[in-house]
Backbone as ProteinMPNN parsed JSONL, in Angstrom:
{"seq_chain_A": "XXXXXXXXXXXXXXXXXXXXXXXXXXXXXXXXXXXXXXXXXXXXXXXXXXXXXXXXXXXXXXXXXXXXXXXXXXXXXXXXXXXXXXXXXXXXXXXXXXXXXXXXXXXXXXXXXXXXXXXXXXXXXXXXXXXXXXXXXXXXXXXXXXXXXXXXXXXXXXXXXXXXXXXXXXXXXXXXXXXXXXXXXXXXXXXXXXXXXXXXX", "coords_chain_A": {"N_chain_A": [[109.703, 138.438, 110.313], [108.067, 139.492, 113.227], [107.846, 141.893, 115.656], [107.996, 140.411, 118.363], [109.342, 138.167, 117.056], [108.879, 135.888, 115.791], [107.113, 133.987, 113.063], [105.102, 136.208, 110.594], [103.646, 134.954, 108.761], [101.727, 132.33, 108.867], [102.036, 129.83, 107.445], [104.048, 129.231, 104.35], [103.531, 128.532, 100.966], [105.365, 127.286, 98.971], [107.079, 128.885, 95.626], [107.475, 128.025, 91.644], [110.896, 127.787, 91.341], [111.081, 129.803, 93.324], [112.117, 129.345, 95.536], [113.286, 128.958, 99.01], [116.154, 129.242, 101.093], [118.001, 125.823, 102.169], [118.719, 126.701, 105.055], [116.842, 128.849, 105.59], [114.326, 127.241, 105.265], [114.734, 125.56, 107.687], [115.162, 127.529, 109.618], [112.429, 129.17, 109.805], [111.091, 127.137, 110.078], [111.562, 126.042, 112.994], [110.36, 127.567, 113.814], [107.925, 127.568, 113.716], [106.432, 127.787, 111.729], [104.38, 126.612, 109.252], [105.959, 124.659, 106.18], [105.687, 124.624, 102.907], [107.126, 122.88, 100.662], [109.371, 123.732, 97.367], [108.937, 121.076, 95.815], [107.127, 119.679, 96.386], [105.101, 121.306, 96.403], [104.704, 122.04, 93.37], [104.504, 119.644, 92.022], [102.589, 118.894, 90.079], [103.193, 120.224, 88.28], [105.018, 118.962, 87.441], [103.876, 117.096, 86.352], [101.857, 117.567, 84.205], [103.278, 118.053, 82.557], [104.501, 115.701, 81.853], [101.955, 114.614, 80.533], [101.117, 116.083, 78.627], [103.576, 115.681, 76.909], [102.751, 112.204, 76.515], [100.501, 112.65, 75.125], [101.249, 114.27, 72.403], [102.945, 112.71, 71.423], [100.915, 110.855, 70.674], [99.275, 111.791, 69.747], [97.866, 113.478, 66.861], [98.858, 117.386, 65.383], [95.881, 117.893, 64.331], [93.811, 116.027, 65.424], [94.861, 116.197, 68.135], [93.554, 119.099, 68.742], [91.128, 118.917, 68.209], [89.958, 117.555, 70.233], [91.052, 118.742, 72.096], [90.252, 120.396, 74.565], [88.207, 118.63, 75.961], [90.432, 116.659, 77.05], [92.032, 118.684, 78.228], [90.468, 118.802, 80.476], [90.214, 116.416, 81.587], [93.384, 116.263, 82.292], [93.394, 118.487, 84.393], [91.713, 117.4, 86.214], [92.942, 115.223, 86.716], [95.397, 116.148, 88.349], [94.332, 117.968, 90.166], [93.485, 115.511, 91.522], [96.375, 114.02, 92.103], [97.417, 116.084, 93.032], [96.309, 116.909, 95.831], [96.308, 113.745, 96.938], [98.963, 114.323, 97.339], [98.82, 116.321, 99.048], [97.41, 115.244, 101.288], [99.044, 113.377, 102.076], [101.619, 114.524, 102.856], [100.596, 116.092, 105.373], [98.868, 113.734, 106.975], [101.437, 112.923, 107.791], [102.505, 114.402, 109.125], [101.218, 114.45, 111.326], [100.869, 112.556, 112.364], [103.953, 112.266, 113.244], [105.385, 114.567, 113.919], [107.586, 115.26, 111.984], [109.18, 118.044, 110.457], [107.46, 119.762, 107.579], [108.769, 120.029, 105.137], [110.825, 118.358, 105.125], [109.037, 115.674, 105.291], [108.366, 116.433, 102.5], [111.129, 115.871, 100.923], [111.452, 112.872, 101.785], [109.308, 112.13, 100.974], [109.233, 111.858, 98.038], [112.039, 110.926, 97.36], [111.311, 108.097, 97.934], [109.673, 107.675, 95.873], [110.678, 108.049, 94.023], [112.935, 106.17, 94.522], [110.881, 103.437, 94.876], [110.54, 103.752, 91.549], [113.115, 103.119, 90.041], [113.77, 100.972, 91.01], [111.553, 99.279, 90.105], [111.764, 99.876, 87.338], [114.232, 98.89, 87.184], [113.813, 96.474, 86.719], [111.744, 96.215, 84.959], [112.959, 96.924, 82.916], [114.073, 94.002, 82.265], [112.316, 92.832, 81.218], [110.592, 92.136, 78.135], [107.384, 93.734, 76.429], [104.819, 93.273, 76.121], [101.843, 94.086, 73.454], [99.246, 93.938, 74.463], [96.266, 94.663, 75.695], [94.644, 93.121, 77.637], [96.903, 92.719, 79.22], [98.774, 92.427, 81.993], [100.834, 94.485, 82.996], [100.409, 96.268, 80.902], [97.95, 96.88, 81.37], [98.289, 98.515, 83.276], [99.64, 100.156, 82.463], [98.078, 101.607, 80.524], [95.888, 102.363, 82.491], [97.088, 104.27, 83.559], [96.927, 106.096, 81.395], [95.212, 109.245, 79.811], [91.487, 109.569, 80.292], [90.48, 110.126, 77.426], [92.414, 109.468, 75.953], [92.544, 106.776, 76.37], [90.423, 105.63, 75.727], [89.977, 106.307, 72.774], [91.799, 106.25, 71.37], [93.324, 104.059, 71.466], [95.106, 101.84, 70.595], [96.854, 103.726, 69.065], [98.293, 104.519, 71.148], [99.711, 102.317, 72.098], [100.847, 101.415, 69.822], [102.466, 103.445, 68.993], [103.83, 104.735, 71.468], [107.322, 105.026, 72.572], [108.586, 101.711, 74.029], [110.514, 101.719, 76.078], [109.624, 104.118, 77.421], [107.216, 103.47, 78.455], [107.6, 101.442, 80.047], [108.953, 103.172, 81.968], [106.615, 104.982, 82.843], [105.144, 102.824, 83.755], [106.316, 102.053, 86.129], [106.489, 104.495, 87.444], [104.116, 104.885, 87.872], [103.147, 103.194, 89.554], [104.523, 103.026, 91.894], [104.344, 105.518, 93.034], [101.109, 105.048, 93.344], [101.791, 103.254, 95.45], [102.874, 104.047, 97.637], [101.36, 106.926, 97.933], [99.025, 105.151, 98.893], [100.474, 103.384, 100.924], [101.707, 104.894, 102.932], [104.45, 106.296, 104.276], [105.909, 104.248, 106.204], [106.526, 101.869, 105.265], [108.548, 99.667, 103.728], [109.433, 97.302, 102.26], [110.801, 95.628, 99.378], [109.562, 96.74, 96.624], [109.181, 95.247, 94.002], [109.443, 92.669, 95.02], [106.517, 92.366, 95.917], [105.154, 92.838, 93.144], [103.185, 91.76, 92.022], [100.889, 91.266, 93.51], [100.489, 94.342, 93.552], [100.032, 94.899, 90.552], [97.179, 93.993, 90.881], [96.069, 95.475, 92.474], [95.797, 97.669, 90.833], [94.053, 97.361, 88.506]], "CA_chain_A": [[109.38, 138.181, 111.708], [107.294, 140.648, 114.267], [108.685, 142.237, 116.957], [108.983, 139.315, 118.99], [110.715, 137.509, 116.576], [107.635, 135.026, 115.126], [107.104, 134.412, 111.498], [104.553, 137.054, 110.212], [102.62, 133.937, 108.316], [101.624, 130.753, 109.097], [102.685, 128.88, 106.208], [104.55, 129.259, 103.158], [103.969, 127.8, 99.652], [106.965, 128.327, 97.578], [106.557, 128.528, 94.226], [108.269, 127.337, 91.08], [112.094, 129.03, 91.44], [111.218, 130.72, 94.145], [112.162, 128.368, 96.905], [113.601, 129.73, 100.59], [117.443, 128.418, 101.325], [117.656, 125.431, 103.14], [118.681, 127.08, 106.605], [115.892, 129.735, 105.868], [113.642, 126.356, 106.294], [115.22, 124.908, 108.868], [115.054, 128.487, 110.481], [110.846, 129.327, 109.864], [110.042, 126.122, 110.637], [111.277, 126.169, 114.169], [110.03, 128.971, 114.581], [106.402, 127.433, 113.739], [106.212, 128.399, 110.184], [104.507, 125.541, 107.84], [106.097, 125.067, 104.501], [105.316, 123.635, 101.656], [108.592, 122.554, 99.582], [108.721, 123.85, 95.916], [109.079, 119.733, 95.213], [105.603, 119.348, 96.291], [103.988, 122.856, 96.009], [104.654, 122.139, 92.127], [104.413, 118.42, 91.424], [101.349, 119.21, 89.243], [103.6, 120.792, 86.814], [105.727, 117.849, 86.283], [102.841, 115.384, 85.739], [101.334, 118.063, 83.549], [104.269, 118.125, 81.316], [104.107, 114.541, 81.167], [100.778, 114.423, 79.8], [102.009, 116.789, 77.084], [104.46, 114.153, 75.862], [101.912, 111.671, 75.752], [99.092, 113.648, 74.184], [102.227, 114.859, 71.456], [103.199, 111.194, 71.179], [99.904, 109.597, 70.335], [97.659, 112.601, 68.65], [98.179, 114.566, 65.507], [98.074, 118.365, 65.541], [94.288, 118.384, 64.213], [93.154, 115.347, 66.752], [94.634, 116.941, 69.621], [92.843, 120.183, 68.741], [89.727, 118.568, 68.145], [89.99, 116.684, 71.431], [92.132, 119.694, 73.474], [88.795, 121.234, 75.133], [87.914, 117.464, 77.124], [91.517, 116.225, 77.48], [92.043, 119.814, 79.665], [89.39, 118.705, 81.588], [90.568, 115.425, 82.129], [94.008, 116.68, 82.878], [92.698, 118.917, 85.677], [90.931, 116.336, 86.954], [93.869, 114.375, 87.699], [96.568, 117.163, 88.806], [93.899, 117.912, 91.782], [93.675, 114.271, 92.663], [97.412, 114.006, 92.281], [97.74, 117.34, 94.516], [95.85, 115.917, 97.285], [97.33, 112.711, 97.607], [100.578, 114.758, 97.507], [99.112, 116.917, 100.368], [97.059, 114.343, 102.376], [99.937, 112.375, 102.99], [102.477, 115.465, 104.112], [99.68, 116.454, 106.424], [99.072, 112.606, 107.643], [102.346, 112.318, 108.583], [103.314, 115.446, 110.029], [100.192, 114.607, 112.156], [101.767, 111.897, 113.385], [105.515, 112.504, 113.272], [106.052, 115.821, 114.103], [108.615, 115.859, 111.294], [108.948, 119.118, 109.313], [106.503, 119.341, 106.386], [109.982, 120.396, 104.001], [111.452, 116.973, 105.488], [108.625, 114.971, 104.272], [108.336, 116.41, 101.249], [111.7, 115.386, 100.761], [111.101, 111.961, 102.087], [108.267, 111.437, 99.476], [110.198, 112.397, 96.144], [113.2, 110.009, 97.561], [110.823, 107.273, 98.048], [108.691, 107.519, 94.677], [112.088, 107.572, 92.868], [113.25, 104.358, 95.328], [110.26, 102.229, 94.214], [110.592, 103.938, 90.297], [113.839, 103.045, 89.952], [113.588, 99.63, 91.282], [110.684, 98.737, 89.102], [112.583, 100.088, 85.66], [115.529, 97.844, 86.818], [113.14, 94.689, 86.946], [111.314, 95.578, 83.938], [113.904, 96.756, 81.658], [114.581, 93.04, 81.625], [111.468, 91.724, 79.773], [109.388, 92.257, 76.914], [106.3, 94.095, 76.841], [103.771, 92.781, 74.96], [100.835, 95.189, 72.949], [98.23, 93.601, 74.946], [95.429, 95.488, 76.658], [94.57, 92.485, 78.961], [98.515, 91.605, 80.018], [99.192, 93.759, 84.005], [101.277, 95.885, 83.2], [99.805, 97.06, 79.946], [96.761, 97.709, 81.668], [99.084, 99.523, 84.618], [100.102, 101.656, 81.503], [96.556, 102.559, 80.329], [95.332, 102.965, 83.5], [97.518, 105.874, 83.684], [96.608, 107.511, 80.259], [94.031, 109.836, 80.255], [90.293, 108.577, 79.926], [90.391, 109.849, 75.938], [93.051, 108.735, 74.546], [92.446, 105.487, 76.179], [88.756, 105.508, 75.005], [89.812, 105.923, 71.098], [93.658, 106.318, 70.892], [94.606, 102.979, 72.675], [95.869, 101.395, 69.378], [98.146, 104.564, 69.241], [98.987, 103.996, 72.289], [100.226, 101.108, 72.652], [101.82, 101.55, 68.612], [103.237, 105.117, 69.408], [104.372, 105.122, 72.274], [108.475, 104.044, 72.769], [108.489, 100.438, 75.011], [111.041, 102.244, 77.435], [108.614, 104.947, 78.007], [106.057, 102.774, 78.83], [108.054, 101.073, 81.348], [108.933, 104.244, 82.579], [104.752, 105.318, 83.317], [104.611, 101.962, 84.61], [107.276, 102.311, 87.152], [106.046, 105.938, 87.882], [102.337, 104.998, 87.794], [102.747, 101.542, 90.876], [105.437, 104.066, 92.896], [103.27, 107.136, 93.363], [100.19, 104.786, 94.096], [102.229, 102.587, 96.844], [103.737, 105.782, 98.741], [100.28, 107.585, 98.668], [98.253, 104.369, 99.506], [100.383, 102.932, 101.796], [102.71, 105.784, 103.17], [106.344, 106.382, 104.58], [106.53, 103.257, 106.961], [106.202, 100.835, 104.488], [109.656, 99.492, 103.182], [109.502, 96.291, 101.506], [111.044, 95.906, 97.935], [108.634, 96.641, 95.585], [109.729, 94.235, 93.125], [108.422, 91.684, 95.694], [104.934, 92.046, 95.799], [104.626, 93.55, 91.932], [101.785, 91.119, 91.51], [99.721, 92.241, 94.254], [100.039, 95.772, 93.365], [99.345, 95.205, 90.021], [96.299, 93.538, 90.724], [95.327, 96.601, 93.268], [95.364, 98.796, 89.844], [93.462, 96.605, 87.581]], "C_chain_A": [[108.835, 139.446, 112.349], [108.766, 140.909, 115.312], [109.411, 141.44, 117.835], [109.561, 137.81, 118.502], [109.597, 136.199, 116.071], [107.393, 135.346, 114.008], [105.778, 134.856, 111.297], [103.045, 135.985, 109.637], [102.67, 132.915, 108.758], [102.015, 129.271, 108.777], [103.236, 129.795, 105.066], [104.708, 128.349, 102.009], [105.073, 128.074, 98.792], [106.504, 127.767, 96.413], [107.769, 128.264, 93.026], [110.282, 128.593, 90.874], [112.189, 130.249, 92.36], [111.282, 130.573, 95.342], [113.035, 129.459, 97.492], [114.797, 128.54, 100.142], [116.884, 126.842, 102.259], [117.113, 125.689, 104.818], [117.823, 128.354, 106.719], [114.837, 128.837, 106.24], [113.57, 125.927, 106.978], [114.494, 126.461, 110.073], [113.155, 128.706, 110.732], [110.171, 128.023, 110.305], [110.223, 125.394, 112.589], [111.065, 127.163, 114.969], [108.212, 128.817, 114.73], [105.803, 127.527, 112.398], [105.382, 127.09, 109.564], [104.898, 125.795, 106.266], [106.236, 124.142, 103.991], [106.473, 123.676, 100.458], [107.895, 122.79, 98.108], [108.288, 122.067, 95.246], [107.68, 119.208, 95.409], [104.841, 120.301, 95.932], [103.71, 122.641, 94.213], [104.954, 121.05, 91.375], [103.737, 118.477, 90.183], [101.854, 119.131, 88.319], [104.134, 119.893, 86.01], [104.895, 117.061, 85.362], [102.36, 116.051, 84.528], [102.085, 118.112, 82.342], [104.078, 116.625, 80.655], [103.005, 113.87, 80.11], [100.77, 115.029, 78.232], [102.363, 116.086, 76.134], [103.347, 113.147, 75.667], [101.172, 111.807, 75.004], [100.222, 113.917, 72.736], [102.398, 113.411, 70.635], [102.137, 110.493, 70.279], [99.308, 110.547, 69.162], [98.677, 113.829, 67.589], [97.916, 115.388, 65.859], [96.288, 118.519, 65.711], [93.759, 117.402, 65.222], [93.271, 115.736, 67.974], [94.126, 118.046, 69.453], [91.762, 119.96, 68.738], [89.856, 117.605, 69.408], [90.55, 117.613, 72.693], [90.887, 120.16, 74.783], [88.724, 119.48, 76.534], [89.605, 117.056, 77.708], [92.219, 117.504, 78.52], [91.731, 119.505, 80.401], [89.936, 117.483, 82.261], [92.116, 115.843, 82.9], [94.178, 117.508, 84.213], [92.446, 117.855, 86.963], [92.201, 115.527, 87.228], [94.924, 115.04, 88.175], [95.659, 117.203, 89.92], [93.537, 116.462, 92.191], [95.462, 113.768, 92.763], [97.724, 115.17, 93.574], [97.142, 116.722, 95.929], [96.006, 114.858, 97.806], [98.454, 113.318, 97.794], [99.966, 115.265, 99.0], [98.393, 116.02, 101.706], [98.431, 113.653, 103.045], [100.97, 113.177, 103.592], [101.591, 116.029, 105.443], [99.8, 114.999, 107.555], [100.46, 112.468, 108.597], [102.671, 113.107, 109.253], [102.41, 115.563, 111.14], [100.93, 113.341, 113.107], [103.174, 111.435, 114.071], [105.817, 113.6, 114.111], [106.781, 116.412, 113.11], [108.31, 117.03, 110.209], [108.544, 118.944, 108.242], [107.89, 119.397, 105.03], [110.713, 118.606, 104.091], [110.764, 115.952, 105.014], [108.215, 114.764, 102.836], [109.477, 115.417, 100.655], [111.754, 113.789, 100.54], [110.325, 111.153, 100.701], [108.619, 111.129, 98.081], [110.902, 111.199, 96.561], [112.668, 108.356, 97.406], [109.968, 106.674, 96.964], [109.872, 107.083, 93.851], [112.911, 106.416, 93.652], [112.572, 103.465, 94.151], [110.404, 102.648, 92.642], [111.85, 102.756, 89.402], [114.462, 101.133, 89.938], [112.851, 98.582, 90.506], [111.139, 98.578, 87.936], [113.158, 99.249, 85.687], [114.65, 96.658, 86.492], [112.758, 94.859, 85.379], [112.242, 96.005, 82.735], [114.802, 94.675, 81.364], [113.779, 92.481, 80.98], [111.261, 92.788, 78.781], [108.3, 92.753, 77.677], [105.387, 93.514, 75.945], [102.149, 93.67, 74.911], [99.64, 94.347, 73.415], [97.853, 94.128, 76.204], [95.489, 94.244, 77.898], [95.959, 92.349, 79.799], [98.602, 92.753, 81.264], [99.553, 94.601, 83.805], [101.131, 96.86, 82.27], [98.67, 97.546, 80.241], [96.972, 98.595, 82.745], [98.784, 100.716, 83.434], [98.884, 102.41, 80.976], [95.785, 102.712, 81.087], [95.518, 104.245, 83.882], [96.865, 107.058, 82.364], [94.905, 108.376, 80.637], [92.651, 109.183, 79.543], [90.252, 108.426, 78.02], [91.184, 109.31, 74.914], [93.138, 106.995, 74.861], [91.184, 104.592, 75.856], [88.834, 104.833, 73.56], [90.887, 105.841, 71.245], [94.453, 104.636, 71.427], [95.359, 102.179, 72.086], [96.722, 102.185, 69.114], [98.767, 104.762, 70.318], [100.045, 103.304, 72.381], [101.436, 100.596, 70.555], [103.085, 102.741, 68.884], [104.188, 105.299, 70.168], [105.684, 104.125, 72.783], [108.18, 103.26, 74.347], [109.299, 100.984, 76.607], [110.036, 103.47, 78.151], [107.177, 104.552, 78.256], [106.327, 102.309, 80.114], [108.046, 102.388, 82.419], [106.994, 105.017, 83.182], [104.495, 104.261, 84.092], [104.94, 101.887, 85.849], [106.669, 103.487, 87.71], [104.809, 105.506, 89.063], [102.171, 104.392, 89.692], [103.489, 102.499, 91.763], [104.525, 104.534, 93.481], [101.602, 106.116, 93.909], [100.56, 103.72, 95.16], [102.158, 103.673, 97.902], [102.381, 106.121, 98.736], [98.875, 106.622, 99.703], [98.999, 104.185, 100.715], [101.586, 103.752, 103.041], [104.054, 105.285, 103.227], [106.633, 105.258, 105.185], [106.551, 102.545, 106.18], [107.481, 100.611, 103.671], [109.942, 98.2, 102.449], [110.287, 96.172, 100.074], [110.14, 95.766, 97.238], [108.405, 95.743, 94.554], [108.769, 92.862, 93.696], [107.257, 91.291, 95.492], [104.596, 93.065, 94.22], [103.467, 92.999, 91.867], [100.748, 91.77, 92.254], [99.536, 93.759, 94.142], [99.731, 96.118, 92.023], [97.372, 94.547, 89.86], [95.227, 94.553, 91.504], [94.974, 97.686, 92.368], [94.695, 98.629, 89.002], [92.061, 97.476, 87.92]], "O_chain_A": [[109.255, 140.504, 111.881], [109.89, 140.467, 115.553], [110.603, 141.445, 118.14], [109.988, 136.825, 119.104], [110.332, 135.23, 116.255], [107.359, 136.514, 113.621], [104.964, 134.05, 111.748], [101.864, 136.145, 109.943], [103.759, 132.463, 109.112], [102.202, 128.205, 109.364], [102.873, 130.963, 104.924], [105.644, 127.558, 101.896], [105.432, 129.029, 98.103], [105.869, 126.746, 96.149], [108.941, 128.286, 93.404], [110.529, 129.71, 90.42], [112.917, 131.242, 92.321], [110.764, 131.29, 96.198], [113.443, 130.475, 96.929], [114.716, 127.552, 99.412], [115.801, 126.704, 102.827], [116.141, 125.357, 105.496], [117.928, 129.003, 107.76], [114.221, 129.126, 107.266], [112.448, 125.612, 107.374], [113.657, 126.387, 110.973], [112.667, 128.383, 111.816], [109.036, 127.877, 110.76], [109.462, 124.657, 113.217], [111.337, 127.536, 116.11], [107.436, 129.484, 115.414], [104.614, 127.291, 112.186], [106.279, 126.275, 109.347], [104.48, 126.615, 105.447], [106.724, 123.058, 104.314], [106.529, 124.485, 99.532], [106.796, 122.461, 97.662], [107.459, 121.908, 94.35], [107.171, 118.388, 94.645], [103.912, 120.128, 95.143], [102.64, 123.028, 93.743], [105.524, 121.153, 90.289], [104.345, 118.088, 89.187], [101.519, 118.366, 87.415], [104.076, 119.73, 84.792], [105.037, 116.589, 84.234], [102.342, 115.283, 83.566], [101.566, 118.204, 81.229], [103.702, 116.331, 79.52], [103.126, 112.998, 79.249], [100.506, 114.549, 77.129], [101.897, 115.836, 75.022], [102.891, 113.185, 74.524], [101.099, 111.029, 74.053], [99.57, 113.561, 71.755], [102.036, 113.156, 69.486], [102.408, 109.728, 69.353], [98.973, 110.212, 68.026], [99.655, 114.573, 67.666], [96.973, 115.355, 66.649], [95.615, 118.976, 66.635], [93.114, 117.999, 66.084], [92.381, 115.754, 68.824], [94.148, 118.425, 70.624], [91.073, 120.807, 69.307], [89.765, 116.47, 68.941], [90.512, 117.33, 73.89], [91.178, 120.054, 75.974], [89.161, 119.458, 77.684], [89.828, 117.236, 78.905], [92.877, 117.179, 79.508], [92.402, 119.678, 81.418], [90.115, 117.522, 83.478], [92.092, 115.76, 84.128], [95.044, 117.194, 85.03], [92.853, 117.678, 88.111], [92.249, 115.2, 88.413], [95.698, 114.179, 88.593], [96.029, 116.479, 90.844], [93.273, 116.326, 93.385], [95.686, 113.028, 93.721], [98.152, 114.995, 94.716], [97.74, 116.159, 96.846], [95.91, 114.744, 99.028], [99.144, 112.726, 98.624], [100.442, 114.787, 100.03], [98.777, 116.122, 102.871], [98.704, 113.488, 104.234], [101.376, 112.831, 104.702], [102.189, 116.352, 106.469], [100.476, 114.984, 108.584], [100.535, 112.048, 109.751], [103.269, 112.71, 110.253], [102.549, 116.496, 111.93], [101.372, 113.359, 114.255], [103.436, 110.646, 114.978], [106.581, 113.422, 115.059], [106.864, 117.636, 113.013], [107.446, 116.984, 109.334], [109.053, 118.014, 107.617], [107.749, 118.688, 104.034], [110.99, 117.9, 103.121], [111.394, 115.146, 104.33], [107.899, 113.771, 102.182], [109.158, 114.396, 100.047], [112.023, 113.328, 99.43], [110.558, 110.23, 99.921], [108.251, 110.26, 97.29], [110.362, 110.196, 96.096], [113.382, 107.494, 96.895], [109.571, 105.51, 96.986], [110.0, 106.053, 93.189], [113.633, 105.766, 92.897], [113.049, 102.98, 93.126], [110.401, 101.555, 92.075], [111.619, 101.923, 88.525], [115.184, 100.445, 89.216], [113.224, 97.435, 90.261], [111.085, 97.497, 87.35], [113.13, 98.482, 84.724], [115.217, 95.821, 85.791], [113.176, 94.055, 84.546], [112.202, 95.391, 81.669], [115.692, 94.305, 80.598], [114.131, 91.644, 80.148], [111.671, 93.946, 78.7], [108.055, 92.561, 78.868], [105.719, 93.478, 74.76], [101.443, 93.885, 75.897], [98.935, 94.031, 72.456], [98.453, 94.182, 77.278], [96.205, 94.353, 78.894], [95.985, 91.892, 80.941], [98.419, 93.954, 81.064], [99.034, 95.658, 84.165], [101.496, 98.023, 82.442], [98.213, 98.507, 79.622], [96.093, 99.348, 83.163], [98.065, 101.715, 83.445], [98.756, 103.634, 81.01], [94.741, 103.228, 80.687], [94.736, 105.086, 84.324], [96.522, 108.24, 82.388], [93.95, 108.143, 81.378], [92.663, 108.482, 78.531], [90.103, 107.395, 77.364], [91.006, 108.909, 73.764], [93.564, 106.141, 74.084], [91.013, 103.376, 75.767], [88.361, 103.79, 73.109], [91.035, 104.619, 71.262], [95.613, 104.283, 71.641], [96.293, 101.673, 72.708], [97.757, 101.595, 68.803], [99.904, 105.235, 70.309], [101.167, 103.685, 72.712], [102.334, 99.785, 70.329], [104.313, 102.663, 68.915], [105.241, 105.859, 69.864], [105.543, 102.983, 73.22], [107.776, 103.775, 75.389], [108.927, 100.788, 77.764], [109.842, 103.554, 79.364], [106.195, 105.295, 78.236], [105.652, 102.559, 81.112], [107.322, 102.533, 83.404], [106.843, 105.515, 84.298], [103.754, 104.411, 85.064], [104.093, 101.684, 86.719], [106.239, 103.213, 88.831], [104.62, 105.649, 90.271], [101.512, 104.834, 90.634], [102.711, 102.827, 92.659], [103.914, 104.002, 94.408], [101.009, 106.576, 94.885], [99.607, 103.267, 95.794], [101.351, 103.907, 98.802], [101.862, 105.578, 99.711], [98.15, 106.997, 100.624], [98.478, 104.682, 101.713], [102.177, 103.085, 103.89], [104.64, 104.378, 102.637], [107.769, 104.902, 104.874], [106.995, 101.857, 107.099], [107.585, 101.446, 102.772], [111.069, 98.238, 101.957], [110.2, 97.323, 99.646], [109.722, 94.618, 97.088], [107.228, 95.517, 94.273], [107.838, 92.266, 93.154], [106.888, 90.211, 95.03], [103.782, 93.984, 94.307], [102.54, 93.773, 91.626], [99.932, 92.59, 91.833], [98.544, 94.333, 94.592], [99.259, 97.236, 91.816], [96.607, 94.711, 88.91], [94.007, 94.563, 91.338], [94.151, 98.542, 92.691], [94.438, 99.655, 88.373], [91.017, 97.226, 87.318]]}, "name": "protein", "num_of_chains": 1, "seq": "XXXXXXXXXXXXXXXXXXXXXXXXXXXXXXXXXXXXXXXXXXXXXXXXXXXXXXXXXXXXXXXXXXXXXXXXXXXXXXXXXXXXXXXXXXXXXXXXXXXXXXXXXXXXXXXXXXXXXXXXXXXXXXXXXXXXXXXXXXXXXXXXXXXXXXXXXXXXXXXXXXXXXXXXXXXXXXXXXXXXXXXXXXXXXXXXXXXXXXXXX"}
């Protein structure tokens, strides 16, 4: 803080393990501060890990080496459109809330793992079936990245364990409800599955 007691910066990104206490956010941010929660500042990383496991999952050492160079690229390419739906919508709302940007971070995470959670329970009760055309198999390769669902989609859909499919699927419909249709929106997901998988098709 300056002299008269005002935080020095404007904002604060925190970075991975190097988050501020709570009541140090509570404190900078009525003081004017914006901050950016490590839970969003470093979403990227999770998804990025994820991609890992799949890429590990589906491709042999020598295919993912002979493929690592574009599948970077593609990875990129969706961490900054993942980042920007992450930050459009803490911006959006804190535009029209007021509420502390740390508060909706919060908010967001709680709400992705709501609808996740909700979805798993539903579909851990069927069957999936190895068909590209069936909803939620094309939920699931909607998510993979463009190459391995170019050539790999037979290892895909062989490779990759049925619960961890669900699990991407659940992820995948979450994360694009919450950024499409934000925070007011409370319905059970479960509800309208059809219409939202027909919004990802």
């Amino acid at each position: 803080l300056d002299e008269r007691g005002k935080p020095t910066s404007k904002a604060i990104i925190e970075g991975a393990n190097l988050y501020l206490t709570q009541d140090a956010r509570r404190f900078l941010e009525e003081k004017g501060c914006l901050i950016i929660k490590d839970s969003s500042a470093n979403k990227t990383g999770v998804i990025c890990s994820s991609f890992e496991i799949l890429c590990g999952l589906t491709l042999g050492e020598k295919q993912f080496i002979q493929h690592k160079a574009t599948l970077v690229g593609e990875i990129l390419d969706r961490l900054k459109e993942c980042a920007a739906n992450e930050a459009n919508l803490l911006l959006r709302t804190y535009k029209t809330s007021g509420t502390p940007l740390t508060q909706i971070s919060a908010m967001i995470s709680d709400r992705i793992n709501q609808y996740t959670y909700e979805l798993l329970d539903y579909l851990d009760q069927i069957p999936l079936v190895n068909d590209p055309n069936d909803p939620l198999i094309a939920c699931f390769l909607s998510y993979c990245l463009p190459t391995l669902r170019t050539h790999f989609q037979k290892e895909l859909l062989q490779e990759i364990p049925e619960h961890h499919k669900k699990a991407i699927i659940s992820a995948h419909i979450a994360a694009h409800l919450v950024y499409k249709r934000g925070l007011e929106w409370t319905l059970s997901i479960v509800d309208i599955l059809p219409i939202l998988l027909r919004e990802k098709e």
